[in-house]
Amino acid sequence: MKLRNDKTDGTTAPATELIFGEWYPALRAKVLKVGTTQTSMLLGVPLLLGRKRDGTIFAMRDLCPHRGIPLSAGWFDGEHVQCKYHGWKFEPCGGQCVEIPSLTQIDTLEPTKIYAGSYPCVERDGYAWVYLPAAGVGRVTEISTLPAIPQVPKFSEKYRSAHLQADLPCNVDHGIIGLMDPAHGPFVHQAWWWRSKGSIHQKVKRFEPIEDGFRMSSHAPSANSAPYKLLGVYGEEITTTIDFVLPNRRYETIRAGKKWFASITTVTPVTSSTCRIDVMACWNIFYNIPLVPQIASYFGAKFVQQDQETMMEQAEGLRYRPAMMLIDDADKPAKWYFALKQRRLTGQGEHPLNGPVELHWRS
């Protein structure tokens, strides 16, 4: 969904600086059939993704290095990507040019010395994750030197999984602080199957610093959320831990003895002014009960839709670039995020948490 442009004053969704040198989910891996390609956009970079005959997935910059036409306008035969304009042919995983049809015997140009843009691409938890390096780094050829590829924590061999997506007409900063906002639940997510405005009460949570982020320490989940109450059937103590890790990841793990639910929610920057929520969830709770994945996906989609609708409404106001008013303690995680992001972008500054801290709010 795109935010409309205001033709009166030309304002659009405010942009923000983006963090490169990280893995981002580009699209669901299931859409990458053998011998086919799909286009996507990450951090303003146009991508061409595909799956070779041997099952390997790849991500290229969707621009031919010759004259700039999108490579997606051309052909993919399961092994090579060929440009529509002049037939230049590329090995897609590394981007190396293997053929320039216009060359003659007297030409000295060596095609294999030419490379189209290509990026590390790995299939994990049902998504094609793409690593986008910072400007000036050059071609990345060794994945082992990169940060670990994000994945959902898993605590048993057998588990179910589900995935959700929703486009947001705002920049990644507003998407992230909305994701971690603890006070909007009783208002945005009012529903008989979740919670009501009347259930609002004071909460105290303990946070601690972790590398590139912060953790809401292990605690009993909210007593006013119906889904958490269902776990009581196992007769075990229920605990939940929530981590936020730069650049955009929220990890949640819920345990009830040997039963568990875990997820990664990312706010994926599509451009500098738009983003997308991607949710990857795995669980073994109610494993043998029929239709649980379908039910979970249905209510999960409703939950994410509530956030999406609210962010679309907020985007109307953000077009006018209002000053933000962040308060303590409910907005403290948002302040930490901005401090952590600035620290990453500048390479300067200390972690905003110098030790464990308690935050208080009503929700």
mmCIF file of C-alpha atoms in Angstrom:
data_model
loop_
_atom_site.group_PDB
_atom_site.id
_atom_site.type_symbol
_atom_site.label_atom_id
_atom_site.label_comp_id
_atom_site.label_asym_id
_atom_site.label_seq_id
_atom_site.Cartn_x
_atom_site.Cartn_y
_atom_site.Cartn_z
ATOM 1 C CA MET A 1 0.000 0.000 0.000
ATOM 2 C CA LYS A 2 1.379 3.380 -0.942
ATOM 3 C CA LEU A 3 0.851 6.676 0.782
ATOM 4 C CA ARG A 4 -0.683 9.160 -1.596
ATOM 5 C CA ASN A 5 1.241 12.276 -2.534
ATOM 6 C CA ASP A 6 -0.234 15.618 -1.517
ATOM 7 C CA LYS A 7 -0.436 17.516 -4.800
ATOM 8 C CA THR A 8 -0.922 20.768 -2.955
ATOM 9 C CA ASP A 9 2.338 20.993 -1.024
ATOM 10 C CA GLY A 10 4.277 18.021 -2.408
ATOM 11 C CA THR A 11 4.796 16.388 0.976
ATOM 12 C CA THR A 12 5.295 12.626 1.190
ATOM 13 C CA ALA A 13 6.231 10.196 3.927
ATOM 14 C CA PRO A 14 9.398 11.448 5.694
ATOM 15 C CA ALA A 15 12.583 9.561 4.842
ATOM 16 C CA THR A 16 15.262 8.298 7.231
ATOM 17 C CA GLU A 17 18.848 7.068 7.053
ATOM 18 C CA LEU A 18 19.161 3.326 6.542
ATOM 19 C CA ILE A 19 21.556 0.770 8.009
ATOM 20 C CA PHE A 20 23.525 -1.247 5.454
ATOM 21 C CA GLY A 21 25.876 -4.125 6.194
ATOM 22 C CA GLU A 22 23.028 -6.326 7.478
ATOM 23 C CA TRP A 23 20.753 -9.214 6.438
ATOM 24 C CA TYR A 24 17.173 -8.353 5.458
ATOM 25 C CA PRO A 25 14.252 -10.573 4.352
ATOM 26 C CA ALA A 26 13.546 -9.749 0.705
ATOM 27 C CA LEU A 27 10.545 -11.991 0.022
ATOM 28 C CA ARG A 28 8.992 -15.371 0.817
ATOM 29 C CA ALA A 29 11.218 -18.133 -0.517
ATOM 30 C CA LYS A 30 8.247 -20.215 -1.696
ATOM 31 C CA VAL A 31 7.618 -17.798 -4.584
ATOM 32 C CA LEU A 32 11.049 -18.620 -6.007
ATOM 33 C CA LYS A 33 10.273 -21.637 -8.159
ATOM 34 C CA VAL A 34 13.124 -23.393 -9.966
ATOM 35 C CA GLY A 35 14.026 -21.534 -13.132
ATOM 36 C CA THR A 36 12.001 -18.428 -12.242
ATOM 37 C CA THR A 37 12.769 -14.953 -10.914
ATOM 38 C CA GLN A 38 10.983 -12.328 -8.825
ATOM 39 C CA THR A 39 11.690 -8.662 -8.188
ATOM 40 C CA SER A 40 11.887 -6.963 -4.821
ATOM 41 C CA MET A 41 13.149 -3.751 -3.232
ATOM 42 C CA LEU A 42 15.318 -3.431 -0.107
ATOM 43 C CA LEU A 43 16.721 -0.169 1.258
ATOM 44 C CA GLY A 44 15.950 1.476 -2.068
ATOM 45 C CA VAL A 45 17.972 -1.155 -3.969
ATOM 46 C CA PRO A 46 16.060 -2.893 -6.812
ATOM 47 C CA LEU A 47 16.615 -6.643 -6.628
ATOM 48 C CA LEU A 48 16.179 -9.589 -8.963
ATOM 49 C CA LEU A 49 15.879 -12.864 -7.052
ATOM 50 C CA GLY A 50 15.644 -16.362 -8.500
ATOM 51 C CA ARG A 51 16.265 -20.063 -8.007
ATOM 52 C CA LYS A 52 18.703 -22.018 -10.155
ATOM 53 C CA ARG A 53 18.134 -25.573 -11.362
ATOM 54 C CA ASP A 54 20.112 -26.981 -8.431
ATOM 55 C CA GLY A 55 17.836 -25.136 -5.948
ATOM 56 C CA THR A 56 20.321 -22.374 -5.096
ATOM 57 C CA ILE A 57 18.713 -18.971 -4.668
ATOM 58 C CA PHE A 58 20.365 -15.709 -5.701
ATOM 59 C CA ALA A 59 19.925 -11.949 -5.475
ATOM 60 C CA MET A 60 21.218 -9.509 -8.078
ATOM 61 C CA ARG A 61 20.949 -5.759 -8.409
ATOM 62 C CA ASP A 62 18.176 -5.424 -10.974
ATOM 63 C CA LEU A 63 20.255 -3.287 -13.326
ATOM 64 C CA CYS A 64 22.481 -4.358 -16.188
ATOM 65 C CA PRO A 65 25.964 -2.804 -15.754
ATOM 66 C CA HIS A 66 26.103 -2.102 -19.497
ATOM 67 C CA ARG A 67 23.289 0.402 -20.082
ATOM 68 C CA GLY A 68 21.181 0.223 -16.918
ATOM 69 C CA ILE A 69 18.124 -1.649 -18.160
ATOM 70 C CA PRO A 70 16.523 -3.862 -15.467
ATOM 71 C CA LEU A 71 17.747 -7.433 -15.773
ATOM 72 C CA SER A 72 14.215 -8.531 -14.885
ATOM 73 C CA ALA A 73 13.198 -7.423 -18.396
ATOM 74 C CA GLY A 74 15.373 -10.194 -19.821
ATOM 75 C CA TRP A 75 15.540 -13.963 -19.452
ATOM 76 C CA PHE A 76 16.603 -16.601 -16.935
ATOM 77 C CA ASP A 77 17.215 -20.161 -18.179
ATOM 78 C CA GLY A 78 17.814 -21.738 -14.791
ATOM 79 C CA GLU A 79 21.571 -21.101 -14.948
ATOM 80 C CA HIS A 80 22.195 -17.624 -16.357
ATOM 81 C CA VAL A 81 20.444 -14.254 -16.425
ATOM 82 C CA GLN A 82 20.491 -12.578 -19.843
ATOM 83 C CA CYS A 83 19.871 -8.898 -20.493
ATOM 84 C CA LYS A 84 17.086 -8.081 -22.939
ATOM 85 C CA TYR A 85 18.875 -5.068 -24.457
ATOM 86 C CA HIS A 86 22.147 -6.511 -25.802
ATOM 87 C CA GLY A 87 22.116 -10.101 -24.609
ATOM 88 C CA TRP A 88 24.832 -9.822 -21.979
ATOM 89 C CA LYS A 89 24.702 -12.998 -19.915
ATOM 90 C CA PHE A 90 25.563 -13.321 -16.188
ATOM 91 C CA GLU A 91 26.084 -16.071 -13.633
ATOM 92 C CA PRO A 92 23.576 -14.794 -11.037
ATOM 93 C CA CYS A 93 25.099 -15.941 -7.711
ATOM 94 C CA GLY A 94 28.366 -14.072 -8.218
ATOM 95 C CA GLY A 95 27.250 -11.663 -10.942
ATOM 96 C CA GLN A 96 30.096 -12.550 -13.318
ATOM 97 C CA CYS A 97 29.497 -11.838 -16.997
ATOM 98 C CA VAL A 98 29.991 -14.973 -19.115
ATOM 99 C CA GLU A 99 29.021 -13.713 -22.556
ATOM 100 C CA ILE A 100 28.782 -10.479 -24.592
ATOM 101 C CA PRO A 101 27.252 -11.473 -27.959
ATOM 102 C CA SER A 102 28.372 -8.314 -29.790
ATOM 103 C CA LEU A 103 32.108 -9.026 -29.328
ATOM 104 C CA THR A 104 34.141 -10.104 -32.353
ATOM 105 C CA GLN A 105 37.472 -11.882 -32.699
ATOM 106 C CA ILE A 106 39.361 -8.594 -32.781
ATOM 107 C CA ASP A 107 37.876 -7.328 -29.485
ATOM 108 C CA THR A 108 40.181 -7.527 -26.467
ATOM 109 C CA LEU A 109 37.511 -7.031 -23.807
ATOM 110 C CA GLU A 110 37.286 -10.024 -21.477
ATOM 111 C CA PRO A 111 33.620 -10.508 -20.411
ATOM 112 C CA THR A 112 34.529 -12.476 -17.271
ATOM 113 C CA LYS A 113 36.187 -9.379 -15.804
ATOM 114 C CA ILE A 114 32.795 -7.618 -15.756
ATOM 115 C CA TYR A 115 30.354 -8.123 -12.878
ATOM 116 C CA ALA A 116 26.733 -7.200 -12.372
ATOM 117 C CA GLY A 117 25.749 -6.334 -8.825
ATOM 118 C CA SER A 118 25.063 -9.453 -6.743
ATOM 119 C CA TYR A 119 24.486 -9.995 -3.028
ATOM 120 C CA PRO A 120 24.734 -12.911 -0.593
ATOM 121 C CA CYS A 121 21.331 -14.603 -0.454
ATOM 122 C CA VAL A 122 20.287 -17.437 1.874
ATOM 123 C CA GLU A 123 16.992 -19.252 2.435
ATOM 124 C CA ARG A 124 16.077 -19.329 6.136
ATOM 125 C CA ASP A 125 12.754 -19.762 7.983
ATOM 126 C CA GLY A 126 10.769 -19.484 4.761
ATOM 127 C CA TYR A 127 12.365 -16.213 3.583
ATOM 128 C CA ALA A 128 15.080 -15.243 1.133
ATOM 129 C CA TRP A 129 17.478 -13.208 3.285
ATOM 130 C CA VAL A 130 19.748 -10.787 1.403
ATOM 131 C CA TYR A 131 22.880 -9.122 2.757
ATOM 132 C CA LEU A 132 23.283 -5.544 1.534
ATOM 133 C CA PRO A 133 26.823 -4.223 2.135
ATOM 134 C CA ALA A 134 27.644 -0.649 3.001
ATOM 135 C CA ALA A 135 28.670 1.670 0.158
ATOM 136 C CA GLY A 136 32.284 1.266 -0.924
ATOM 137 C CA VAL A 137 32.729 -2.241 0.475
ATOM 138 C CA GLY A 138 32.778 -3.834 -2.962
ATOM 139 C CA ARG A 139 31.710 -7.347 -3.874
ATOM 140 C CA VAL A 140 31.139 -9.694 -0.941
ATOM 141 C CA THR A 141 32.270 -13.205 -1.854
ATOM 142 C CA GLU A 142 32.580 -15.003 1.494
ATOM 143 C CA ILE A 143 29.449 -15.420 3.635
ATOM 144 C CA SER A 144 31.472 -16.765 6.574
ATOM 145 C CA THR A 145 32.853 -13.268 7.174
ATOM 146 C CA LEU A 146 29.371 -11.731 7.514
ATOM 147 C CA PRO A 147 27.125 -11.399 10.578
ATOM 148 C CA ALA A 148 25.076 -14.464 11.469
ATOM 149 C CA ILE A 149 21.938 -14.957 9.386
ATOM 150 C CA PRO A 150 18.880 -14.279 11.590
ATOM 151 C CA GLN A 151 16.643 -17.218 12.437
ATOM 152 C CA VAL A 152 13.757 -18.091 14.721
ATOM 153 C CA PRO A 153 14.955 -19.862 17.914
ATOM 154 C CA LYS A 154 13.731 -23.471 18.012
ATOM 155 C CA PHE A 155 13.585 -25.801 21.008
ATOM 156 C CA SER A 156 12.377 -29.111 19.547
ATOM 157 C CA GLU A 157 12.743 -31.070 16.320
ATOM 158 C CA LYS A 158 9.018 -30.978 15.540
ATOM 159 C CA TYR A 159 7.260 -27.648 15.196
ATOM 160 C CA ARG A 160 4.729 -25.717 13.134
ATOM 161 C CA SER A 161 5.373 -22.402 11.435
ATOM 162 C CA ALA A 162 3.563 -19.413 9.961
ATOM 163 C CA HIS A 163 4.439 -16.193 8.157
ATOM 164 C CA LEU A 164 2.790 -12.788 7.904
ATOM 165 C CA GLN A 165 3.523 -9.612 5.952
ATOM 166 C CA ALA A 166 2.092 -6.095 5.875
ATOM 167 C CA ASP A 167 3.237 -2.973 4.014
ATOM 168 C CA LEU A 168 3.563 0.271 5.974
ATOM 169 C CA PRO A 169 3.540 3.789 4.419
ATOM 170 C CA CYS A 170 6.138 5.135 6.864
ATOM 171 C CA ASN A 171 9.886 4.966 7.304
ATOM 172 C CA VAL A 172 11.538 2.150 9.222
ATOM 173 C CA ASP A 173 12.065 4.288 12.357
ATOM 174 C CA HIS A 174 8.344 4.832 12.871
ATOM 175 C CA GLY A 175 7.661 1.201 12.060
ATOM 176 C CA ILE A 176 10.173 0.016 14.664
ATOM 177 C CA ILE A 177 9.115 2.287 17.502
ATOM 178 C CA GLY A 178 5.529 1.250 16.787
ATOM 179 C CA LEU A 179 6.596 -2.400 16.943
ATOM 180 C CA MET A 180 8.245 -2.007 20.357
ATOM 181 C CA ASP A 181 5.664 0.396 21.817
ATOM 182 C CA PRO A 182 4.248 -1.245 24.980
ATOM 183 C CA ALA A 183 1.321 1.131 25.596
ATOM 184 C CA HIS A 184 -0.748 0.851 22.407
ATOM 185 C CA GLY A 185 -2.019 -2.712 22.959
ATOM 186 C CA PRO A 186 -5.321 -2.018 24.792
ATOM 187 C CA PHE A 187 -6.275 0.592 22.179
ATOM 188 C CA VAL A 188 -4.980 -0.634 18.815
ATOM 189 C CA HIS A 189 -5.485 -4.320 19.570
ATOM 190 C CA GLN A 190 -8.898 -4.256 21.227
ATOM 191 C CA ALA A 191 -10.635 -7.555 20.467
ATOM 192 C CA TRP A 192 -12.512 -10.253 22.325
ATOM 193 C CA TRP A 193 -9.729 -12.723 21.516
ATOM 194 C CA TRP A 194 -6.913 -10.430 22.698
ATOM 195 C CA ARG A 195 -7.704 -7.736 25.238
ATOM 196 C CA SER A 196 -10.032 -4.814 26.004
ATOM 197 C CA LYS A 197 -9.432 -1.193 26.948
ATOM 198 C CA GLY A 198 -10.922 -1.996 30.352
ATOM 199 C CA SER A 199 -8.135 -4.486 31.072
ATOM 200 C CA ILE A 200 -5.470 -1.782 31.272
ATOM 201 C CA HIS A 201 -3.325 -1.969 34.399
ATOM 202 C CA GLN A 202 0.122 -0.988 35.641
ATOM 203 C CA LYS A 203 3.085 -3.082 34.547
ATOM 204 C CA VAL A 204 6.705 -3.246 35.645
ATOM 205 C CA LYS A 205 9.272 -4.786 33.294
ATOM 206 C CA ARG A 206 13.005 -5.247 33.694
ATOM 207 C CA PHE A 207 15.295 -4.489 30.751
ATOM 208 C CA GLU A 208 18.971 -5.253 30.250
ATOM 209 C CA PRO A 209 21.516 -4.365 27.557
ATOM 210 C CA ILE A 210 22.568 -6.916 24.953
ATOM 211 C CA GLU A 211 24.881 -6.497 21.994
ATOM 212 C CA ASP A 212 23.324 -4.077 19.478
ATOM 213 C CA GLY A 213 20.068 -4.015 21.407
ATOM 214 C CA PHE A 214 18.198 -4.629 24.633
ATOM 215 C CA ARG A 215 16.171 -7.372 26.299
ATOM 216 C CA MET A 216 12.928 -7.389 28.221
ATOM 217 C CA SER A 217 14.041 -9.952 30.770
ATOM 218 C CA SER A 218 12.197 -13.235 31.279
ATOM 219 C CA HIS A 219 8.841 -12.577 32.909
ATOM 220 C CA ALA A 220 5.307 -13.880 33.187
ATOM 221 C CA PRO A 221 3.319 -12.772 30.109
ATOM 222 C CA SER A 222 0.521 -10.257 30.326
ATOM 223 C CA ALA A 223 -2.437 -11.531 32.339
ATOM 224 C CA ASN A 224 -4.906 -9.573 30.173
ATOM 225 C CA SER A 225 -4.051 -11.304 26.883
ATOM 226 C CA ALA A 226 -6.286 -14.244 26.019
ATOM 227 C CA PRO A 227 -3.758 -16.213 23.890
ATOM 228 C CA TYR A 228 -1.300 -16.360 26.795
ATOM 229 C CA LYS A 229 -4.029 -17.705 29.082
ATOM 230 C CA LEU A 230 -4.485 -20.701 26.771
ATOM 231 C CA LEU A 231 -0.997 -21.914 27.678
ATOM 232 C CA GLY A 232 -2.229 -22.455 31.212
ATOM 233 C CA VAL A 233 -3.673 -25.813 30.101
ATOM 234 C CA TYR A 234 -0.156 -27.251 30.272
ATOM 235 C CA GLY A 235 0.062 -26.572 34.003
ATOM 236 C CA GLU A 236 3.585 -25.171 33.678
ATOM 237 C CA GLU A 237 5.033 -21.799 34.592
ATOM 238 C CA ILE A 238 4.761 -19.511 31.560
ATOM 239 C CA THR A 239 7.606 -17.102 30.796
ATOM 240 C CA THR A 240 8.364 -14.799 27.902
ATOM 241 C CA THR A 241 11.519 -13.002 26.816
ATOM 242 C CA ILE A 242 11.626 -10.233 24.214
ATOM 243 C CA ASP A 243 14.796 -8.967 22.522
ATOM 244 C CA PHE A 244 15.256 -6.018 20.181
ATOM 245 C CA VAL A 245 18.390 -6.200 18.028
ATOM 246 C CA LEU A 246 19.582 -3.720 15.408
ATOM 247 C CA PRO A 247 18.867 -3.021 12.711
ATOM 248 C CA ASN A 248 15.183 -4.041 12.881
ATOM 249 C CA ARG A 249 14.523 -7.332 14.714
ATOM 250 C CA ARG A 250 12.204 -8.211 17.562
ATOM 251 C CA TYR A 251 12.642 -11.730 18.945
ATOM 252 C CA GLU A 252 10.002 -13.183 21.273
ATOM 253 C CA THR A 253 10.227 -16.530 23.042
ATOM 254 C CA ILE A 254 7.430 -17.977 25.198
ATOM 255 C CA ARG A 255 8.080 -21.120 27.233
ATOM 256 C CA ALA A 256 5.720 -23.388 29.183
ATOM 257 C CA GLY A 257 7.843 -26.359 30.225
ATOM 258 C CA LYS A 258 8.706 -28.235 27.030
ATOM 259 C CA LYS A 259 6.133 -26.259 25.058
ATOM 260 C CA TRP A 260 7.276 -23.122 23.279
ATOM 261 C CA PHE A 261 6.458 -20.367 20.816
ATOM 262 C CA ALA A 262 9.147 -18.230 19.162
ATOM 263 C CA SER A 263 9.144 -15.535 16.500
ATOM 264 C CA ILE A 264 11.171 -12.930 14.677
ATOM 265 C CA THR A 265 9.357 -9.793 13.600
ATOM 266 C CA THR A 266 11.312 -7.458 11.357
ATOM 267 C CA VAL A 267 10.446 -3.989 10.145
ATOM 268 C CA THR A 268 12.053 -4.261 6.733
ATOM 269 C CA PRO A 269 13.058 -0.983 5.045
ATOM 270 C CA VAL A 270 11.813 -1.055 1.453
ATOM 271 C CA THR A 271 12.867 2.516 0.704
ATOM 272 C CA SER A 272 14.013 5.369 2.924
ATOM 273 C CA SER A 273 10.368 6.326 3.492
ATOM 274 C CA THR A 274 8.466 3.014 3.363
ATOM 275 C CA CYS A 275 8.792 -0.315 5.132
ATOM 276 C CA ARG A 276 7.185 -3.721 5.614
ATOM 277 C CA ILE A 277 6.440 -5.923 8.619
ATOM 278 C CA ASP A 278 7.649 -9.521 8.213
ATOM 279 C CA VAL A 279 6.742 -12.095 10.867
ATOM 280 C CA MET A 280 8.294 -15.569 11.079
ATOM 281 C CA ALA A 281 6.885 -17.755 13.872
ATOM 282 C CA CYS A 282 7.512 -21.341 14.993
ATOM 283 C CA TRP A 283 5.920 -23.335 17.821
ATOM 284 C CA ASN A 284 5.174 -26.779 19.239
ATOM 285 C CA ILE A 285 2.226 -25.752 21.447
ATOM 286 C CA PHE A 286 -1.016 -27.573 20.570
ATOM 287 C CA TYR A 287 1.077 -29.444 17.999
ATOM 288 C CA ASN A 288 -1.397 -32.280 17.371
ATOM 289 C CA ILE A 289 -4.551 -30.185 17.283
ATOM 290 C CA PRO A 290 -5.905 -29.817 13.708
ATOM 291 C CA LEU A 291 -6.090 -26.386 12.037
ATOM 292 C CA VAL A 292 -3.897 -24.653 14.639
ATOM 293 C CA PRO A 293 -1.556 -23.181 11.954
ATOM 294 C CA GLN A 294 -4.555 -21.845 10.005
ATOM 295 C CA ILE A 295 -6.166 -20.404 13.135
ATOM 296 C CA ALA A 296 -2.884 -18.853 14.264
ATOM 297 C CA SER A 297 -2.336 -17.314 10.827
ATOM 298 C CA TYR A 298 -5.882 -15.926 10.753
ATOM 299 C CA PHE A 299 -5.708 -14.200 14.139
ATOM 300 C CA GLY A 300 -2.091 -13.194 13.596
ATOM 301 C CA ALA A 301 -3.084 -11.490 10.350
ATOM 302 C CA LYS A 302 -5.883 -9.651 12.170
ATOM 303 C CA PHE A 303 -3.392 -8.489 14.799
ATOM 304 C CA VAL A 304 -0.893 -7.225 12.219
ATOM 305 C CA GLN A 305 -3.705 -5.593 10.230
ATOM 306 C CA GLN A 306 -4.609 -3.514 13.286
ATOM 307 C CA ASP A 307 -1.039 -2.225 13.432
ATOM 308 C CA GLN A 308 -1.024 -1.630 9.684
ATOM 309 C CA GLU A 309 -4.237 0.401 9.746
ATOM 310 C CA THR A 310 -3.005 2.513 12.644
ATOM 311 C CA MET A 311 0.327 3.195 10.933
ATOM 312 C CA MET A 312 -1.494 4.205 7.738
ATOM 313 C CA GLU A 313 -3.540 6.676 9.746
ATOM 314 C CA GLN A 314 -0.435 7.968 11.510
ATOM 315 C CA ALA A 315 1.270 8.402 8.124
ATOM 316 C CA GLU A 316 -1.266 11.076 7.215
ATOM 317 C CA GLY A 317 0.024 13.182 10.107
ATOM 318 C CA LEU A 318 3.683 12.319 9.556
ATOM 319 C CA ARG A 319 3.534 13.894 6.085
ATOM 320 C CA TYR A 320 3.648 17.239 7.885
ATOM 321 C CA ARG A 321 6.788 16.219 9.795
ATOM 322 C CA PRO A 322 5.572 16.933 13.339
ATOM 323 C CA ALA A 323 8.017 16.956 16.250
ATOM 324 C CA MET A 324 7.901 13.706 18.224
ATOM 325 C CA MET A 325 7.092 13.760 21.936
ATOM 326 C CA LEU A 326 8.641 10.668 23.567
ATOM 327 C CA ILE A 327 7.866 10.236 27.245
ATOM 328 C CA ASP A 328 9.265 8.109 30.068
ATOM 329 C CA ASP A 329 8.818 5.204 30.740
ATOM 330 C CA ALA A 330 6.582 3.848 27.965
ATOM 331 C CA ASP A 331 8.668 5.452 25.200
ATOM 332 C CA LYS A 332 12.061 4.635 26.718
ATOM 333 C CA PRO A 333 12.610 1.665 24.327
ATOM 334 C CA ALA A 334 12.077 4.063 21.400
ATOM 335 C CA LYS A 335 14.729 6.394 22.822
ATOM 336 C CA TRP A 336 17.109 3.464 23.191
ATOM 337 C CA TYR A 337 16.507 2.481 19.576
ATOM 338 C CA PHE A 338 17.353 5.939 18.243
ATOM 339 C CA ALA A 339 20.505 6.047 20.387
ATOM 340 C CA LEU A 340 21.589 2.589 19.216
ATOM 341 C CA LYS A 341 20.956 3.485 15.570
ATOM 342 C CA GLN A 342 22.945 6.718 15.857
ATOM 343 C CA ARG A 343 25.757 4.793 17.541
ATOM 344 C CA ARG A 344 25.823 2.307 14.652
ATOM 345 C CA LEU A 345 25.729 4.975 11.937
ATOM 346 C CA THR A 346 28.434 7.169 13.475
ATOM 347 C CA GLY A 347 30.573 4.544 15.192
ATOM 348 C CA GLN A 348 30.563 6.742 18.286
ATOM 349 C CA GLY A 349 28.844 6.771 21.640
ATOM 350 C CA GLU A 350 28.074 4.315 24.409
ATOM 351 C CA HIS A 351 25.270 1.794 24.719
ATOM 352 C CA PRO A 352 22.219 3.700 26.034
ATOM 353 C CA LEU A 353 21.799 1.108 28.816
ATOM 354 C CA ASN A 354 24.703 0.835 31.215
ATOM 355 C CA GLY A 355 22.983 -1.919 33.192
ATOM 356 C CA PRO A 356 19.580 -3.421 34.078
ATOM 357 C CA VAL A 357 16.703 -0.969 34.521
ATOM 358 C CA GLU A 358 13.019 -1.177 35.468
ATOM 359 C CA LEU A 359 10.354 0.598 33.436
ATOM 360 C CA HIS A 360 6.786 1.284 34.564
ATOM 361 C CA TRP A 361 3.708 1.930 32.418
ATOM 362 C CA ARG A 362 0.018 1.125 32.135
ATOM 363 C CA SER A 363 -1.296 -1.070 29.339
#
